[in-house]
């Protein structure tokens, strides 16, 4: 449950960064979020 809340907060934070940044930052944060999310699912 706590991890789900952290994922929601992190995704909102990353999407706010994505809307500010350019395409390269978009791809970087998107891949970072996917790797973090898959890491949580692996546990």
PDB file of C-alpha atoms in Angstrom, residues 2-34:
ATOM      1  CA  UNK A   2       2.795   2.424   0.918  1.00  0.00           C
ATOM      2  CA  UNK A   3       4.666   1.512  -2.242  1.00  0.00           C
ATOM      3  CA  UNK A   4       1.593   2.309  -4.342  1.00  0.00           C
ATOM      4  CA  UNK A   5       1.386   5.772  -2.760  1.00  0.00           C
ATOM      5  CA  UNK A   6       5.074   6.334  -3.440  1.00  0.00           C
ATOM      6  CA  UNK A   7       4.598   5.293  -7.066  1.00  0.00           C
ATOM      7  CA  UNK A   8       1.713   7.742  -7.492  1.00  0.00           C
ATOM      8  CA  UNK A   9       3.668  10.617  -5.942  1.00  0.00           C
ATOM      9  CA  UNK A  10       6.761   9.773  -7.980  1.00  0.00           C
ATOM     10  CA  UNK A  11       4.787   9.546 -11.210  1.00  0.00           C
ATOM     11  CA  UNK A  12       3.145  12.938 -10.597  1.00  0.00           C
ATOM     12  CA  UNK A  13       6.564  14.432  -9.835  1.00  0.00           C
ATOM     13  CA  UNK A  14       8.109  12.913 -12.955  1.00  0.00           C
ATOM     14  CA  UNK A  15       5.246  14.048 -15.182  1.00  0.00           C
ATOM     15  CA  UNK A  16       5.663  17.608 -13.879  1.00  0.00           C
ATOM     16  CA  UNK A  17       9.362  17.396 -14.747  1.00  0.00           C
ATOM     17  CA  UNK A  18       8.533  15.959 -18.165  1.00  0.00           C
ATOM     18  CA  UNK A  19       6.156  18.801 -18.986  1.00  0.00           C
ATOM     19  CA  UNK A  20       8.942  21.299 -18.162  1.00  0.00           C
ATOM     20  CA  UNK A  21      11.866  19.469 -19.754  1.00  0.00           C
ATOM     21  CA  UNK A  22      12.750  18.637 -23.327  1.00  0.00           C
ATOM     22  CA  UNK A  23      12.552  15.304 -25.147  1.00  0.00           C
ATOM     23  CA  UNK A  24      15.887  13.960 -23.888  1.00  0.00           C
ATOM     24  CA  UNK A  25      14.915  14.575 -20.267  1.00  0.00           C
ATOM     25  CA  UNK A  26      11.510  13.060 -21.028  1.00  0.00           C
ATOM     26  CA  UNK A  27      13.097   9.822 -22.216  1.00  0.00           C
ATOM     27  CA  UNK A  28      15.533   9.763 -19.285  1.00  0.00           C
ATOM     28  CA  UNK A  29      12.923  10.221 -16.554  1.00  0.00           C
ATOM     29  CA  UNK A  30      10.500   7.876 -18.298  1.00  0.00           C
ATOM     30  CA  UNK A  31      13.063   5.067 -18.458  1.00  0.00           C
ATOM     31  CA  UNK A  32      14.095   5.786 -14.866  1.00  0.00           C
ATOM     32  CA  UNK A  33      10.486   5.531 -13.689  1.00  0.00           C
ATOM     33  CA  UNK A  34       9.909   2.288 -15.607  1.00  0.00           C
TER      34      UNK A  34
END
